[in-house]
mmCIF file of C-alpha atoms and ligand atoms in Angstrom:
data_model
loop_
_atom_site.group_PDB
_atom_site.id
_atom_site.type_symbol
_atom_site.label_atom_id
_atom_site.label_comp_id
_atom_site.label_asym_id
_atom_site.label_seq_id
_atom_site.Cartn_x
_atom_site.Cartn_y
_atom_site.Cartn_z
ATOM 1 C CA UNK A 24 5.690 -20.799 -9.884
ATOM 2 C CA UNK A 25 1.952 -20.159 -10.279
ATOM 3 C CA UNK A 26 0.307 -17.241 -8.646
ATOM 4 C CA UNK A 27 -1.327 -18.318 -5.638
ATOM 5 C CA UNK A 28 1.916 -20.311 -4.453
ATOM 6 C CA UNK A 29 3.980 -17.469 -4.629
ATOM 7 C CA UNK A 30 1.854 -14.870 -3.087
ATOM 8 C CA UNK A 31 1.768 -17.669 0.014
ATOM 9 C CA UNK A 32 5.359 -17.867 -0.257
ATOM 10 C CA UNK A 33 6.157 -14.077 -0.058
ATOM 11 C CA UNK A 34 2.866 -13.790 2.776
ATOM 12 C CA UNK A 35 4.290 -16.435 5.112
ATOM 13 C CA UNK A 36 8.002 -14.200 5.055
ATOM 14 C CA UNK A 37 6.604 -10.786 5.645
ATOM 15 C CA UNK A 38 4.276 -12.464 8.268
ATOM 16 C CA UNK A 39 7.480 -13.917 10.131
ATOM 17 C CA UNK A 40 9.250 -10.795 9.436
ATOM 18 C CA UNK A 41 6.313 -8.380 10.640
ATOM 19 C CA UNK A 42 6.498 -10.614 13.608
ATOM 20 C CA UNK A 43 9.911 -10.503 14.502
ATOM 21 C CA UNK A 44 10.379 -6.905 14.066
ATOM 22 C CA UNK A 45 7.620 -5.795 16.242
ATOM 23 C CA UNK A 46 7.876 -8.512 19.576
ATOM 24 C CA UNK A 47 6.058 -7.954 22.626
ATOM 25 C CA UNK A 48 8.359 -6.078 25.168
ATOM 26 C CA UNK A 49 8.271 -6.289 29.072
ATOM 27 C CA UNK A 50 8.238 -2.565 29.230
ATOM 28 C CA UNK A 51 5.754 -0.514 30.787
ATOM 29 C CA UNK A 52 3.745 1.128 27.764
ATOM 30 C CA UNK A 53 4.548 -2.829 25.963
ATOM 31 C CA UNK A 54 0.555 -1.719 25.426
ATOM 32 C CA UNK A 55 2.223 0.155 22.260
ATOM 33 C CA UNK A 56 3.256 -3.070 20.842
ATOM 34 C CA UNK A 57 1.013 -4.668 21.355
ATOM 35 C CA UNK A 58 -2.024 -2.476 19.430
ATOM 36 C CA UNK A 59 0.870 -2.207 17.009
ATOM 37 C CA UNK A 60 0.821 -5.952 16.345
ATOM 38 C CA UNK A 61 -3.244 -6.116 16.525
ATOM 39 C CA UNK A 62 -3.069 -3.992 13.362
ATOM 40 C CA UNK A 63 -0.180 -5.203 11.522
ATOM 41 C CA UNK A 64 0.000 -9.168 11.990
ATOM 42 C CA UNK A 65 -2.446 -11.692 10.091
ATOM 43 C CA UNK A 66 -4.467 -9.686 7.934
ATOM 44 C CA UNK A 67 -4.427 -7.458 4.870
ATOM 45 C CA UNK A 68 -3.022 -8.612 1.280
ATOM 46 C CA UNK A 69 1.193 -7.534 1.724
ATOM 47 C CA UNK A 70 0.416 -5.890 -1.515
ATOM 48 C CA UNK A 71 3.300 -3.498 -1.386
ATOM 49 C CA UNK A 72 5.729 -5.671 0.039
ATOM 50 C CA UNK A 73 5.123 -7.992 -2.071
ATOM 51 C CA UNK A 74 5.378 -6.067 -4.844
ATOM 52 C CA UNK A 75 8.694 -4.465 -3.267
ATOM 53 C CA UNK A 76 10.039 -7.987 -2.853
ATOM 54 C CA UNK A 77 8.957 -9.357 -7.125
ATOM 55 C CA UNK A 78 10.399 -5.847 -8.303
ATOM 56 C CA UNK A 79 13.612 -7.032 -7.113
ATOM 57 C CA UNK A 80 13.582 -10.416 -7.903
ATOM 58 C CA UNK A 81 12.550 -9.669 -11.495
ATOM 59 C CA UNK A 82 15.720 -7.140 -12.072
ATOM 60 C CA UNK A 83 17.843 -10.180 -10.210
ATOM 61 C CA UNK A 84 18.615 -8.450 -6.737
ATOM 62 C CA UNK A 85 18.378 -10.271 -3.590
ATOM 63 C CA UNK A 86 14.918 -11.063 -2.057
ATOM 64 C CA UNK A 87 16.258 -11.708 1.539
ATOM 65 C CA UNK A 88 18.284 -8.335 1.544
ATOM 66 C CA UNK A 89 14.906 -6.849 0.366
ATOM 67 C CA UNK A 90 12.191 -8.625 3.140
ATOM 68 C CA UNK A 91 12.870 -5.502 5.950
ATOM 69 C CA UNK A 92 12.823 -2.819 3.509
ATOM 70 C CA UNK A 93 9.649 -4.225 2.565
ATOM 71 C CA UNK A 94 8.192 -4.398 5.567
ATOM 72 C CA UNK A 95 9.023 -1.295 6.149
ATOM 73 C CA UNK A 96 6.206 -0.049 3.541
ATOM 74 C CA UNK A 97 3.769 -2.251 5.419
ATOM 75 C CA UNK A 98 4.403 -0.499 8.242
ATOM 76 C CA UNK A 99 3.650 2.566 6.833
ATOM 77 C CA UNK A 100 0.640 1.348 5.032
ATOM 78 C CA UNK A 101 -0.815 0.120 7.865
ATOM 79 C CA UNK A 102 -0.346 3.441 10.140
ATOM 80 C CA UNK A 103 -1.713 5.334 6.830
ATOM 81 C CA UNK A 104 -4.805 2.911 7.307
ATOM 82 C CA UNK A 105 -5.063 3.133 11.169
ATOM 83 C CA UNK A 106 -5.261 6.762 11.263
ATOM 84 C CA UNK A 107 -7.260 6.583 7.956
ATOM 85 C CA UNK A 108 -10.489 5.018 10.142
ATOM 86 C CA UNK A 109 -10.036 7.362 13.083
ATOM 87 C CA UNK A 110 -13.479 9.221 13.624
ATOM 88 C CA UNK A 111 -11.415 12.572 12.667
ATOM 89 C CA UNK A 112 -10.923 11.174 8.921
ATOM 90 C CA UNK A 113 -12.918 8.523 7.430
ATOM 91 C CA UNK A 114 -14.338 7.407 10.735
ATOM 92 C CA UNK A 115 -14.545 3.274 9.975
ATOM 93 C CA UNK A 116 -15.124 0.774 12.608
ATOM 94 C CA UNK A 117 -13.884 -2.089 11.081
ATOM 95 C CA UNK A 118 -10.555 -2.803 9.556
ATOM 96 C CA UNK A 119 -9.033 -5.996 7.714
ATOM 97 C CA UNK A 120 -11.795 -8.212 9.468
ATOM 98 C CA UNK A 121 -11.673 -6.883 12.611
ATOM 99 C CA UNK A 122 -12.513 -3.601 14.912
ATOM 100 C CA UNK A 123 -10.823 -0.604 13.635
ATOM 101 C CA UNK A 124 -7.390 -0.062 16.151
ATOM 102 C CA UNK A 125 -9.644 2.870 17.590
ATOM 103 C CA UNK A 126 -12.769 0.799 18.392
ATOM 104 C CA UNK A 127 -10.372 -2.008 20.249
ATOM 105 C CA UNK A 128 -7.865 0.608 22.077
ATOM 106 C CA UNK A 129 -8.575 4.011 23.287
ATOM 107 C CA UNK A 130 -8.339 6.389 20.178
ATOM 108 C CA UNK A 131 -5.269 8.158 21.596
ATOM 109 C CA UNK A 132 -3.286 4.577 22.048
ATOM 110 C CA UNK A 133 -4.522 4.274 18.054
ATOM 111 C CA UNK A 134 -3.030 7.706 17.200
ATOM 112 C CA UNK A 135 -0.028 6.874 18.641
ATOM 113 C CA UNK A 136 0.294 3.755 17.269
ATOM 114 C CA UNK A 137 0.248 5.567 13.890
ATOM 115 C CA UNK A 138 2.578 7.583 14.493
ATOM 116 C CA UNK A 139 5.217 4.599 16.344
ATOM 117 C CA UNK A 140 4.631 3.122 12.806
ATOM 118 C CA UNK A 141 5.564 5.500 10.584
ATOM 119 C CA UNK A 142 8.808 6.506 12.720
ATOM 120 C CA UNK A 143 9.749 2.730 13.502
ATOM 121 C CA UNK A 144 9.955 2.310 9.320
ATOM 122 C CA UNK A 145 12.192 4.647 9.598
ATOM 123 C CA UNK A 146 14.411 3.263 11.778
ATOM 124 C CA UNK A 147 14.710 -0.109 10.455
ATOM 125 C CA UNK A 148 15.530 1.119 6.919
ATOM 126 C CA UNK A 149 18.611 3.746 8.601
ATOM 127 C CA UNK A 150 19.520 0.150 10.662
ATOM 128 C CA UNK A 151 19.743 -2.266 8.553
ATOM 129 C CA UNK A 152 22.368 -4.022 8.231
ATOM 130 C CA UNK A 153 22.273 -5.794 4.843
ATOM 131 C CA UNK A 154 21.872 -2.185 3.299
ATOM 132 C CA UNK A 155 24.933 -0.207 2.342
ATOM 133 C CA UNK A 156 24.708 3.921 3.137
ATOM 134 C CA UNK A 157 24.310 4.728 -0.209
ATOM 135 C CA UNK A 158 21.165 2.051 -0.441
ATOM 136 C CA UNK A 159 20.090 3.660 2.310
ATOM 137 C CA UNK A 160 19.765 7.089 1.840
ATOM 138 C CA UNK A 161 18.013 6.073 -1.361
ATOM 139 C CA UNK A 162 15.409 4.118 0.342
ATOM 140 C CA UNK A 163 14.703 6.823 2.964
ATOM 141 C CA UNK A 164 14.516 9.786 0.450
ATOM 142 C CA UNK A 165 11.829 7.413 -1.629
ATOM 143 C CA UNK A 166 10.067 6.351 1.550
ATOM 144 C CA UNK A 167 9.716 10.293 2.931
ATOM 145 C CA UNK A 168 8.886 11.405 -0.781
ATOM 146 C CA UNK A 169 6.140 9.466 -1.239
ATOM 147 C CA UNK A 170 4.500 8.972 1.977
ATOM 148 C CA UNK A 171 4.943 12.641 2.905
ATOM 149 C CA UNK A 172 3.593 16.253 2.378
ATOM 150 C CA UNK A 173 4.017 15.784 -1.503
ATOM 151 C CA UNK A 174 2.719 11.983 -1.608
ATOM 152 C CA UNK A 175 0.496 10.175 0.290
ATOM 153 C CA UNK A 176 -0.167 13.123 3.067
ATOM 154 C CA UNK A 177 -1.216 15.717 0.582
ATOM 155 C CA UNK A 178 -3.353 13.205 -1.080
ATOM 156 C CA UNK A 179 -5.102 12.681 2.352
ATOM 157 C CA UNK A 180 -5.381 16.264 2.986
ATOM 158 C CA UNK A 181 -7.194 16.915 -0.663
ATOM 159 C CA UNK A 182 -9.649 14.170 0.095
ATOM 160 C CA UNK A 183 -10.472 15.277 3.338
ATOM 161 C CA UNK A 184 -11.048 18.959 2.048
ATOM 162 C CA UNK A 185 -13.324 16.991 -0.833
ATOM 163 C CA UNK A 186 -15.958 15.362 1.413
ATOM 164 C CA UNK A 187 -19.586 16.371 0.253
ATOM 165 C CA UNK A 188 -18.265 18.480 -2.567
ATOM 166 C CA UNK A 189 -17.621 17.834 -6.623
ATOM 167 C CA UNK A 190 -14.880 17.662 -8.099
ATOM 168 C CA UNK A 191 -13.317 16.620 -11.142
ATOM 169 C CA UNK A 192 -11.770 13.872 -12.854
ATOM 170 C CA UNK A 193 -8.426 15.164 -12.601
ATOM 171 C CA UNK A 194 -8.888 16.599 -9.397
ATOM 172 C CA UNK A 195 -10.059 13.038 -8.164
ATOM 173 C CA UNK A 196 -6.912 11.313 -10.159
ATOM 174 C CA UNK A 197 -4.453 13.718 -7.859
ATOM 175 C CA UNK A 198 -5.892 12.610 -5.246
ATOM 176 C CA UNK A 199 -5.322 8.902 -5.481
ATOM 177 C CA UNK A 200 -2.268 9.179 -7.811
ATOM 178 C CA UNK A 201 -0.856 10.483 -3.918
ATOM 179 C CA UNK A 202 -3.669 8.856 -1.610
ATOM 180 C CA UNK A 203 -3.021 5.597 -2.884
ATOM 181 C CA UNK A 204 -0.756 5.407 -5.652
ATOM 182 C CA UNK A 205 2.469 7.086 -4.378
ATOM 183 C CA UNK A 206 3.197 3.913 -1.757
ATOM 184 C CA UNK A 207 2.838 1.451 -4.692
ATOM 185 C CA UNK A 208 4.771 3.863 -6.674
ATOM 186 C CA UNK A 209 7.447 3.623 -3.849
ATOM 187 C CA UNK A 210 7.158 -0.374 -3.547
ATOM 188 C CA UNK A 211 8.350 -0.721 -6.986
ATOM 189 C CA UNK A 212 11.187 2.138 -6.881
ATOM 190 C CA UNK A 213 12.247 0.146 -3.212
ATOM 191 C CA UNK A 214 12.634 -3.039 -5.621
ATOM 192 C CA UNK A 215 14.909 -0.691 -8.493
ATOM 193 C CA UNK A 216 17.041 0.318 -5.457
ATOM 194 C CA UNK A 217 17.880 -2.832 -4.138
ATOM 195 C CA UNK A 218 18.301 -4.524 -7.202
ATOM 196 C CA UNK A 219 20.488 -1.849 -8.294
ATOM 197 C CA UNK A 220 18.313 -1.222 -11.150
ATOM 198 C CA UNK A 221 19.645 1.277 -14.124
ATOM 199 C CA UNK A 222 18.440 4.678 -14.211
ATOM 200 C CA UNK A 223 15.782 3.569 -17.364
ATOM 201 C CA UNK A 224 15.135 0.496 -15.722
ATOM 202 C CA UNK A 225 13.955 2.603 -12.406
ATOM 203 C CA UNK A 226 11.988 4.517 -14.185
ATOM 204 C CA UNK A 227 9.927 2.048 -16.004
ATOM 205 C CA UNK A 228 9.267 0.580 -13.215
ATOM 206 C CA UNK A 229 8.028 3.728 -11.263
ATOM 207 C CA UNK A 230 5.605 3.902 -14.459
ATOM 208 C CA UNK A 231 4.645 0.769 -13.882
ATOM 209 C CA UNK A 232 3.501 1.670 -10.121
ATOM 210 C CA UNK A 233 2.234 4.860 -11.225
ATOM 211 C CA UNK A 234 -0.354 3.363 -13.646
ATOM 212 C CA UNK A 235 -0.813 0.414 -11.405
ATOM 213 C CA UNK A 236 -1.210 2.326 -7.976
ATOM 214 C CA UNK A 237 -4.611 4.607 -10.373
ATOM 215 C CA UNK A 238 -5.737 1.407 -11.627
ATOM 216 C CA UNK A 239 -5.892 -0.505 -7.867
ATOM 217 C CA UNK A 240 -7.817 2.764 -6.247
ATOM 218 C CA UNK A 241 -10.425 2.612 -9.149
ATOM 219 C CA UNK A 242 -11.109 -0.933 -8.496
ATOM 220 C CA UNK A 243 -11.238 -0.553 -4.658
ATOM 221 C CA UNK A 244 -13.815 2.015 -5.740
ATOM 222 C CA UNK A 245 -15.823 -0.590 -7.924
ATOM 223 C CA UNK A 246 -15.853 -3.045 -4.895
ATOM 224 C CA UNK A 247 -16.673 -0.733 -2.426
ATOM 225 C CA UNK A 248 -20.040 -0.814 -4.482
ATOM 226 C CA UNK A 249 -20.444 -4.203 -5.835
ATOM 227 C CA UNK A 250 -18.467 -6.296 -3.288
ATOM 228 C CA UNK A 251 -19.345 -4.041 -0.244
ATOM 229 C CA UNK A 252 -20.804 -6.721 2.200
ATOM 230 C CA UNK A 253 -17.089 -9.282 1.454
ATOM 231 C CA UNK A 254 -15.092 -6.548 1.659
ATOM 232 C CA UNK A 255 -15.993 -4.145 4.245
ATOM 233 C CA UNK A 256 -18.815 -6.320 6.413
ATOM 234 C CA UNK A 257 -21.645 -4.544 5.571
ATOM 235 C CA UNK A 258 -23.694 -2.577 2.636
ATOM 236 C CA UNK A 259 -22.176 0.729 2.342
ATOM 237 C CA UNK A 260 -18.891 1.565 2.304
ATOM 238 C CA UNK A 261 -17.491 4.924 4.178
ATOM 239 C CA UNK A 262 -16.924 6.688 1.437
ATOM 240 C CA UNK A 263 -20.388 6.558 0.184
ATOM 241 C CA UNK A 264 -21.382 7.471 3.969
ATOM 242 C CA UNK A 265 -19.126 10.448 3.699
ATOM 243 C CA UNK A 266 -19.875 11.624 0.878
ATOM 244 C CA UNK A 267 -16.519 11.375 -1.422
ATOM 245 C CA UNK A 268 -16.171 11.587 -4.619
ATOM 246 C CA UNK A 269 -15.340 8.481 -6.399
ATOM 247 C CA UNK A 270 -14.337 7.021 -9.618
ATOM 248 C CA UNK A 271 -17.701 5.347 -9.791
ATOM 249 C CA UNK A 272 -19.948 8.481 -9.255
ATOM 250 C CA UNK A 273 -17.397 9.970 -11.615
ATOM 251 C CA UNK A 274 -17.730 7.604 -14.536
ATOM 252 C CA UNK A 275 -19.900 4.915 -13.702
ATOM 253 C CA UNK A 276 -19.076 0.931 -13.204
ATOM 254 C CA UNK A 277 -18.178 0.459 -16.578
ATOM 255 C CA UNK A 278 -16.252 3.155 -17.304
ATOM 256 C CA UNK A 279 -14.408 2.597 -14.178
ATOM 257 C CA UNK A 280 -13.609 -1.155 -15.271
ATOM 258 C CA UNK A 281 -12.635 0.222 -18.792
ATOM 259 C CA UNK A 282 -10.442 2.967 -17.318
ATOM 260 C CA UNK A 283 -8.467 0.588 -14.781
ATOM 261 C CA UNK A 284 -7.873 -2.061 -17.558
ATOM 262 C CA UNK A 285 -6.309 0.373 -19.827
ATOM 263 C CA UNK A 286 -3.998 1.413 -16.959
ATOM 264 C CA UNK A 287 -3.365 -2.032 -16.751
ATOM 265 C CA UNK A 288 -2.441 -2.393 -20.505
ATOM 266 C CA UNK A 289 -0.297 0.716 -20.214
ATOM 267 C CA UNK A 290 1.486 -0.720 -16.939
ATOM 268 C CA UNK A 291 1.811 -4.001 -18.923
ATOM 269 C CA UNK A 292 3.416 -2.145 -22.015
ATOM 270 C CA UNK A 293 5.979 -0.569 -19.878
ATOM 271 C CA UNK A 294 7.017 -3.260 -17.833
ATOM 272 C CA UNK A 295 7.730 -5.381 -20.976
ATOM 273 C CA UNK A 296 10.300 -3.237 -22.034
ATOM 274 C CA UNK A 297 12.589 -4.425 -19.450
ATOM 275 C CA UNK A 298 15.278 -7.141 -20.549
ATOM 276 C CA UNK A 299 14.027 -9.287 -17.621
ATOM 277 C CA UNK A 300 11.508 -12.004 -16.799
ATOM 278 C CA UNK A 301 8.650 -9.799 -15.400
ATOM 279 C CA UNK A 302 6.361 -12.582 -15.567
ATOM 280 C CA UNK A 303 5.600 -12.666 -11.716
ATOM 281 C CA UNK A 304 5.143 -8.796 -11.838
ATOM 282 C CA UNK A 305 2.500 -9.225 -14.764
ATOM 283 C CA UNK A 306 0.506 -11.537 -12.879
ATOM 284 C CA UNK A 307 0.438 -9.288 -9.653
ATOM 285 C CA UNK A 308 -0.904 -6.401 -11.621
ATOM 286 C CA UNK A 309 -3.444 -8.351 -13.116
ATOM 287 C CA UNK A 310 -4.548 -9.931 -9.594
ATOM 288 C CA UNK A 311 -4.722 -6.812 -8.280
ATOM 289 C CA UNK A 312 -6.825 -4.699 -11.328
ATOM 290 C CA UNK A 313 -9.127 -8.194 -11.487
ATOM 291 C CA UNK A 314 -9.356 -9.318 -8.059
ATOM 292 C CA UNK A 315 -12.922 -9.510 -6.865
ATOM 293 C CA UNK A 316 -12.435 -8.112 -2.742
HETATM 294 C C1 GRG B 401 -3.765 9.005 7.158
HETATM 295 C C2 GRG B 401 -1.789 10.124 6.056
HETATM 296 C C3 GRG B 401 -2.932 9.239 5.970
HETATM 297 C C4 GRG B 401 -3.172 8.658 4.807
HETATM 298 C C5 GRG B 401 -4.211 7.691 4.580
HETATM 299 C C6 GRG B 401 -3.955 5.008 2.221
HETATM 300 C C7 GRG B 401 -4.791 6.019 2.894
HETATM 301 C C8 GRG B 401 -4.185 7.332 3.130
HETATM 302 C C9 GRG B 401 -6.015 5.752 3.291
HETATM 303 C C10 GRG B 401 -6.671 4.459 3.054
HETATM 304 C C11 GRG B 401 -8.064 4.681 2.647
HETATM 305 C C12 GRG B 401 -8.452 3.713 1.639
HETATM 306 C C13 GRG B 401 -9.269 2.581 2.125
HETATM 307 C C14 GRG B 401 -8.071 3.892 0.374
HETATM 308 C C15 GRG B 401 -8.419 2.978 -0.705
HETATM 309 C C16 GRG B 401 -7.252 2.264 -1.269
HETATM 310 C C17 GRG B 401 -6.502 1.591 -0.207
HETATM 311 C C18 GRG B 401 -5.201 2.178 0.135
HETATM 312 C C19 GRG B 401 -6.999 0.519 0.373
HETATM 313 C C20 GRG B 401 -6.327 -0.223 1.431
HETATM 314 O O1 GRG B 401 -5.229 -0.921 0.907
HETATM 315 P P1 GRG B 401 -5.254 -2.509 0.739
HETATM 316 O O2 GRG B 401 -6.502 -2.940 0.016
HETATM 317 O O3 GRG B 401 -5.399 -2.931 2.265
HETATM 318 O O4 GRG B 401 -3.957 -2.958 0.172
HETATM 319 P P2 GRG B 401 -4.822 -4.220 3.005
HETATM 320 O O5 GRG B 401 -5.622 -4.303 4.286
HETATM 321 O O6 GRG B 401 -5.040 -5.418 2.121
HETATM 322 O O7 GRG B 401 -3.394 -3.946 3.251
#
């Protein structure tokens, strides 16, 4: 299946998925789901997820059992990005092609809606079903890992605390390796779980995130100053308003390009060590270290 058919394919499910697991309720504060659906349903790319849902297809587990688990990281994604634009952090208006939760809702209704997220992905992991205990404990203990105090929280924290000062390379690479590379790390390792993956086979493929997760936040970086205007709306992205560090005042365009293609070419070499057809997985990293918004 080529590229663009299957990232349709896996879209349409999450999108039906997404929908079903977050309906509008006749309840008084149905206001909740309601900003949580504004957010969640019919934009962004279903990266993770989608990356959750090839990582288990690749290593021959079942792509249905996986759809909710994968979702899951969505969710969390998407609370990471809601209170991400909130005028206490990175302070952005617009989000995924429309106003920012905050700008559309009042900015305590977007907090919470954060934080409903992140507890509600959660929940559907420890109810699930299709999952057995064991599955799920896994899941959960990945999920907290890397989207908590040692993942994607302490990598918000450090670039916070960075604004308007310089740092270094590796400083800036801790960052993101948490900021932005821990969930992708965690999409992968949700695919290993489900799949049942061997204990090598895992860890390849948390490489594989690792190095792919570095590259993706490099690029984003890149666009933010040569695709600006596509992919934020406008000339100058936030983090050039505010002042961060990134991997483009750090090394340059080039350099930036160079960098992320070798992490590509490492996160190539180490999925190819795996006795399965990774084929679909090899094109996903390359459309996400070459894509062009
Ligand atoms: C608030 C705890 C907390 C964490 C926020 C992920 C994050 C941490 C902030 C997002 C800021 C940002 C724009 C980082 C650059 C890389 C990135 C994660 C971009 C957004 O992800 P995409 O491009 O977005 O996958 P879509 O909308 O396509 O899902």
């Amino acid at each position: 299946m080529d590229l663009a058919h299957y990232l349709t394919k896996q879209s349409q499910k999450i999108e039906q998925c997404l929908q079903e697991l977050i309906p509008e309720r006749n309840v008084p504060y149905n206001s909740l789901f309601q900003a949580a659906r504004y957010s969640l349903l019919g934009g962004g790319k279903r990266l993770r997820p989608i990356l959750a849902l090839a990582a288990t297809e690749s290593l021959g587990g079942d792509c249905q059992i996986a759809l909710k688990p994968s979702c899951a990281l969505e969710l969390i994604h998407t609370y990471s990005l809601i209170h991400d634009d909130l005028p206490c952090m990175d302070d952005d208006d617009y989000r995924r092609g429309k106003p920012s939760l905050h700008k559309a809702f009042p900015e305590g209704h977007a907090v919470l809606t954060g934080d409903y997220l992140l507890t509600y992905a959660f929940d559907i992991l420890a109810h699930d079903s299709n999952l057995s205990s064991e599955k799920k404990i896994k899941l959960i203990s990945v999920l907290t890992r890397r989207s908590g105090g040692d993942g994607m929280i302490a990598g918000q924290v450090l670039d916070v605390a960075a604004e308007s000062k310089a740092i270094d390379l590796q400083a800036l690479d801790f960052i993101h390796l948490n900021k932005t590379g821990a969930m992708i790390m965690a999409s992968l390792e949700f695919g290993a779980i489900i799949a049942d993956a061997k204990p090598e086979h895992y860890q390849i493929l948390k490489q594989f995130g690792c190095d792919l997760g570095l590259a993706f936040q490099i690029i984003d970086d890149v666009l933010d100053v040569t695709a600006s205007k596509q992919k934020h709306g406008r000339e100058v992205a936030s983090d050039v308003i505010n002042e961060k560090m990134t991997y483009v005042k750090q090394l340059g365009i080039e350099k930036s390009q160079k960098r992320a293609h070798e992490l590509f070419q490492s996160a190539l070499q180490q999925i190819r060590r795996l006795p399965f057809d990774v084929t679909m997985l090899e094109k996903l990293a390359e459309n996400t270290v070459y894509r062009k918004s």
